Amino acid sequence: MSKVLHNTLRSYVNLTTLGENCLFVKCFSSSSPRYRAKIIDGVKIARDIRNELKAEVNEWVAHGNRQPHLTAILVGEDQASHAYVSAKMKAAKYVGITSETIKLPATISETSLLSYIDQLNNDNGVDGILVQLPLPEHITERAICNAVTPHKDVDGFHIVNVGRFCLDMKTLVPCTPLGVHELIKRSGVPTLGKNAVVCGRSKNVGMPIAMLLHADGTGETGAMDATTTICHRYTPADQLAMLTRTADIIVTAVGIPNLIRADMVKEGVCIIDVGITRVKDEKTGKDRLVGDVDFDAVVEKAGHITPVPGGVGPMTVAMLMKNTLLAARKEVVYNILDPGAVVQKKASQLRP
Amino acid sequence: MSKVLHNTLRSYVNLTTLGENCLFVKCFSSSSPRYRAKIIDGVKIARDIRNELKAEVNEWVAHGNRQPHLTAILVGEDQASHAYVSAKMKAAKYVGITSETIKLPATISETSLLSYIDQLNNDNGVDGILVQLPLPEHITERAICNAVTPHKDVDGFHIVNVGRFCLDMKTLVPCTPLGVHELIKRSGVPTLGKNAVVCGRSKNVGMPIAMLLHADGTGETGAMDATTTICHRYTPADQLAMLTRTADIIVTAVGIPNLIRADMVKEGVCIIDVGITRVKDEKTGKDRLVGDVDFDAVVEKAGHITPVPGGVGPMTVAMLMKNTLLAARKEVVYNILDPGAVVQKKASQLRP
């Protein structure tokens, strides 16, 4: 018996004792190193979704509808923002969504920006409106987010969409949380009754991800029924490690490289890394992007893991396309001012 | 040395080793049994709040304003609903809020009910509107909740109020979560960076409590900065116990008697029991109300605990009065349709 196989079998005995043989058997039967995680390929999954959406758009147009249309508003000269919007418009073109980018100077007043949005709200040729954040300091982001009419709010930032989402009603959900949800679903990772830990409580990412993880799977957002812990800047390091060690799923969206280390996770965990930080590579001296996870070490222990870049990032763009199609089809029925028409599960019918 | 004191001192040594002397010293210096919890007296705290509100209402009226006015709509003959509304109206009278109860038959149509609400929405003499839930099966609760104009929605159930709340903006917050928040604050229990566990994920109680526990204390809802875990029907019993044992604060809102037992909590924990279940007392044969906590056992181990009844219940009513005064003073500025006027922290200024 070769030494490697001998060690492997010895490990098998130990692991069976620990009740973790199931995962082991999976790895044992493959040629990959023991516990080497399945890399969740966000680039590929996003491409699959774009192709699915392309087919849906084709069908929509084949039924006599015009192509969905997305308009982006880009304020100022921030390079990253320009790159993001450009990627979104490229994706739109691929799936058959027509698009336009309105570029405005950083000096634009809030009132002028609001009047651009108002015009787009009233333009029947526009299905989705996207105002690229961040905005210059003198503009109130919340005012802008609320100015986009809810049914064109493909970023899911309008207060009515947030309310609907938190009540588990069908709505336009923010793209990054939606992308995280999709990555977990498409990876086949079980979530019902599992332990999930979310690091970060931002209103656009951490909070909605915690909503999607913990809420009732029979609700309109198709949530994941996981026991869910929200950690944040005031979670002490030892408590964070205690919690992540019990987690079956970790979603981290903090922007602190190496926040999640191998000694902080259990074997087989699914890790979705939403963090993006630019660091200088010590070997090459060049800048590179890293997430919140010590990837090289954790990949040896996790069951599933997203890389950075190439994990959540491409999904955010794909989900924006999904929301634009949803908006074009008017799938979300807004009846807040016509409440008699609301057809929704009673809160008491959701499973607490 | 008396035997009791000897035992006490022996415990002191053990406990010091465990690093729990701080709590012990507190108990050691009192005449109460070791670790006997401080009972959080919801009846007294609610009375304090009613008296504070009474003074505020007096001041409001002294400045030339009319008394705040609360209108309740009560549909059908449910005894518990009648008792709740009656308690609310009694509290209103005490604090100087005028009130009216509109009693409607269980057979009323949704359209008729909506037209009653519409009339109240347009009545300048009405500050707060409360539709007592549950409603008959043929009426859609969400439609009714959305029909009450947000600035009179003293139950905090309108989708715009839910959205504002989840984004940490000043708003009318549902009364029970607000009462739980107030009980924790007034008990002086520290929350920043502590571990909180919420049992139950209902949209009116569990979910908003989790929001108040985890969110940024510098936000407009004055949240508690705790690491927060949401447990629910799919949380396995062993995982629930593991999580509650690490909790500094447990809020349970499930309706399962003895869900939380003494072996599931750590010494000194603060427990807020929102559960209410009617059970038959084995000794007396009479019905009595119990919460989710095995009170008699847990009280010997907890640091703070609410009784049932007499804990959260009275606070819900007191918070309704607080919301009615807030509504009368128009303290929440709704500008969702006039977003240029919004003055709010940028999401990026909240601490993730």
Tab-separated table of C-alpha atoms in Angstrom, chain A residues 110 114 135-144 146-147 157-160 162-169 192-195 200-204 207 210-211 213-217 224-236 239 242-243 246 248 253-254 335-337 339-352, chain B residues 110 114 135-144 146-147 157-160 162-169 192-195 200-204 207 210-211 213-217 224-236 239 242-243 246 248 253-254 335-337 339-352:
chain	number	residue	atom	x	y	z
A	110	GLU	CA	-29.199	67.130	-6.347
A	114	LEU	CA	-33.579	64.327	-9.457
A	135	LEU	CA	-22.449	59.720	-5.369
A	136	PRO	CA	-20.582	62.972	-4.640
A	137	GLU	CA	-20.713	64.117	-0.998
A	138	HIS	CA	-23.237	66.923	-1.607
A	139	ILE	CA	-25.887	64.509	-2.864
A	140	THR	CA	-28.031	62.467	-0.454
A	141	GLU	CA	-27.916	58.886	-1.626
A	142	ARG	CA	-31.139	57.898	0.144
A	143	ALA	CA	-33.025	60.701	-1.626
A	144	ILE	CA	-31.749	59.470	-4.975
A	146	ASN	CA	-36.109	56.814	-3.262
A	147	ALA	CA	-36.497	58.999	-6.350
A	157	PHE	CA	-32.635	50.248	-3.023
A	158	HIS	CA	-36.001	52.084	-2.890
A	159	ILE	CA	-37.562	52.054	0.554
A	160	VAL	CA	-40.699	50.333	-0.740
A	162	VAL	CA	-36.649	47.225	0.985
A	163	GLY	CA	-39.925	46.992	2.929
A	164	ARG	CA	-41.372	44.401	0.566
A	165	PHE	CA	-38.149	42.401	0.666
A	166	CYS	CA	-37.936	42.401	4.471
A	167	LEU	CA	-41.567	41.235	4.623
A	168	ASP	CA	-40.700	38.401	2.252
A	169	MET	CA	-42.823	39.727	-0.624
A	192	LEU	CA	-32.556	24.464	5.781
A	193	GLY	CA	-31.746	24.268	9.482
A	194	LYS	CA	-28.037	24.822	8.839
A	195	ASN	CA	-25.925	27.401	10.653
A	200	GLY	CA	-20.976	42.665	7.914
A	201	ARG	CA	-24.333	44.382	8.428
A	202	SER	CA	-24.386	46.953	5.619
A	203	LYS	CA	-27.872	47.814	4.399
A	204	ASN	CA	-27.109	46.934	0.771
A	207	MET	CA	-28.430	42.859	6.053
A	210	ALA	CA	-29.025	37.755	6.436
A	211	MET	CA	-32.680	38.190	5.431
A	213	LEU	CA	-30.497	33.236	4.710
A	214	HIS	CA	-32.833	33.129	7.703
A	215	ALA	CA	-36.316	33.683	6.254
A	216	ASP	CA	-39.031	31.186	5.349
A	217	GLY	CA	-38.309	29.169	2.204
A	224	MET	CA	-33.020	29.648	2.819
A	225	ASP	CA	-34.358	28.717	6.298
A	226	ALA	CA	-30.897	28.768	7.900
A	227	THR	CA	-30.222	29.693	11.518
A	228	THR	CA	-28.437	32.976	10.858
A	229	THR	CA	-25.952	35.007	12.876
A	230	ILE	CA	-25.073	38.585	11.956
A	231	CYS	CA	-21.550	39.600	13.011
A	232	HIS	CA	-20.112	43.078	12.655
A	233	ARG	CA	-17.407	45.490	13.813
A	234	TYR	CA	-18.358	45.025	17.466
A	235	THR	CA	-18.249	41.243	17.421
A	236	PRO	CA	-15.142	40.342	19.473
A	239	GLN	CA	-16.680	35.262	19.524
A	242	MET	CA	-16.467	30.596	17.922
A	243	LEU	CA	-19.408	31.350	15.651
A	246	THR	CA	-19.991	26.211	14.040
A	248	ASP	CA	-22.103	25.427	7.700
A	253	ALA	CA	-18.816	41.191	3.212
A	254	VAL	CA	-16.462	43.313	5.267
A	335	ASN	CA	-50.136	48.226	-5.154
A	336	ILE	CA	-49.068	50.139	-2.111
A	337	LEU	CA	-51.385	53.000	-3.070
A	339	PRO	CA	-53.863	48.128	-1.370
A	340	GLY	CA	-57.175	46.462	-2.124
A	341	ALA	CA	-55.472	44.645	-4.958
A	342	VAL	CA	-52.697	43.140	-2.858
A	343	VAL	CA	-52.646	39.373	-2.980
A	344	GLN	CA	-50.198	38.165	-0.403
A	345	LYS	CA	-49.805	35.494	2.206
A	346	LYS	CA	-50.855	36.688	5.609
A	347	ALA	CA	-47.902	37.141	7.926
A	348	SER	CA	-49.486	34.398	10.029
A	349	GLN	CA	-49.180	31.981	7.118
A	350	LEU	CA	-45.412	32.363	6.990
A	351	ARG	CA	-43.656	29.841	9.214
A	352	PRO	CA	-42.051	31.613	12.205
B	110	GLU	CA	-62.459	44.282	2.620
B	114	LEU	CA	-60.729	50.032	3.412
B	135	LEU	CA	-58.633	39.947	10.852
B	136	PRO	CA	-61.243	37.513	9.485
B	137	GLU	CA	-59.945	35.053	6.897
B	138	HIS	CA	-61.543	36.818	3.912
B	139	ILE	CA	-59.593	40.027	4.530
B	140	THR	CA	-55.967	40.413	3.410
B	141	GLU	CA	-54.010	41.714	6.390
B	142	ARG	CA	-51.164	43.119	4.287
B	143	ALA	CA	-53.645	45.160	2.241
B	144	ILE	CA	-55.120	46.602	5.422
B	146	ASN	CA	-50.695	49.186	3.741
B	147	ALA	CA	-53.976	51.094	3.629
B	157	PHE	CA	-46.827	47.623	9.903
B	158	HIS	CA	-47.006	49.723	6.695
B	159	ILE	CA	-44.479	48.650	4.113
B	160	VAL	CA	-42.896	52.109	4.026
B	162	VAL	CA	-40.928	48.549	7.557
B	163	GLY	CA	-38.538	49.745	4.845
B	164	ARG	CA	-37.510	52.814	6.851
B	165	PHE	CA	-37.024	50.711	9.959
B	166	CYS	CA	-34.887	48.084	8.215
B	167	LEU	CA	-32.731	50.895	6.772
B	168	ASP	CA	-32.295	52.281	10.289
B	169	MET	CA	-34.259	55.487	9.612
B	192	LEU	CA	-22.626	46.400	22.326
B	193	GLY	CA	-20.582	43.440	21.114
B	194	LYS	CA	-22.606	41.005	23.234
B	195	ASN	CA	-24.175	37.816	21.897
B	200	GLY	CA	-38.727	33.267	16.241
B	201	ARG	CA	-38.576	35.096	12.915
B	202	SER	CA	-42.116	36.501	12.602
B	203	LYS	CA	-42.310	39.725	10.610
B	204	ASN	CA	-44.014	41.675	13.411
B	207	MET	CA	-37.483	39.933	12.685
B	210	ALA	CA	-33.274	41.035	15.447
B	211	MET	CA	-32.971	44.324	13.535
B	213	LEU	CA	-30.435	44.027	18.368
B	214	HIS	CA	-27.839	43.850	15.599
B	215	ALA	CA	-27.923	47.275	13.946
B	216	ASP	CA	-25.697	50.303	14.409
B	217	GLY	CA	-26.282	52.160	17.688
B	224	MET	CA	-28.012	47.777	20.154
B	225	ASP	CA	-24.861	46.662	18.256
B	226	ALA	CA	-25.131	43.055	19.457
B	227	THR	CA	-23.947	40.040	17.485
B	228	THR	CA	-27.336	38.574	16.717
B	229	THR	CA	-28.497	35.070	15.862
B	230	ILE	CA	-31.977	34.376	14.498
B	231	CYS	CA	-33.296	30.903	15.379
B	232	HIS	CA	-36.570	29.446	14.145
B	233	ARG	CA	-38.571	26.263	13.592
B	234	TYR	CA	-35.793	24.698	11.552
B	235	THR	CA	-33.034	25.317	14.078
B	236	PRO	CA	-32.208	21.840	15.469
B	239	GLN	CA	-27.913	23.854	17.838
B	242	MET	CA	-25.455	25.547	21.786
B	243	LEU	CA	-26.350	29.064	20.681
B	246	THR	CA	-23.290	31.424	24.467
B	248	ASP	CA	-25.711	37.241	26.846
B	253	ALA	CA	-41.098	34.934	20.770
B	254	VAL	CA	-42.254	31.510	19.734
B	335	ASN	CA	-40.746	62.318	2.068
B	336	ILE	CA	-40.752	59.236	-0.042
B	337	LEU	CA	-42.637	61.088	-2.760
B	339	PRO	CA	-37.181	62.672	-1.842
B	340	GLY	CA	-35.266	65.902	-2.265
B	341	ALA	CA	-36.216	66.771	1.291
B	342	VAL	CA	-34.771	63.615	2.849
B	343	VAL	CA	-32.063	64.330	5.364
B	344	GLN	CA	-30.478	61.062	6.264
B	345	LYS	CA	-27.095	59.545	6.933
B	346	LYS	CA	-25.657	57.929	3.850
B	347	ALA	CA	-25.612	54.166	4.127
B	348	SER	CA	-21.832	54.453	3.949
B	349	GLN	CA	-21.849	56.543	7.118
B	350	LEU	CA	-23.467	53.748	9.127
B	351	ARG	CA	-20.910	51.467	10.684
B	352	PRO	CA	-21.012	47.999	8.993
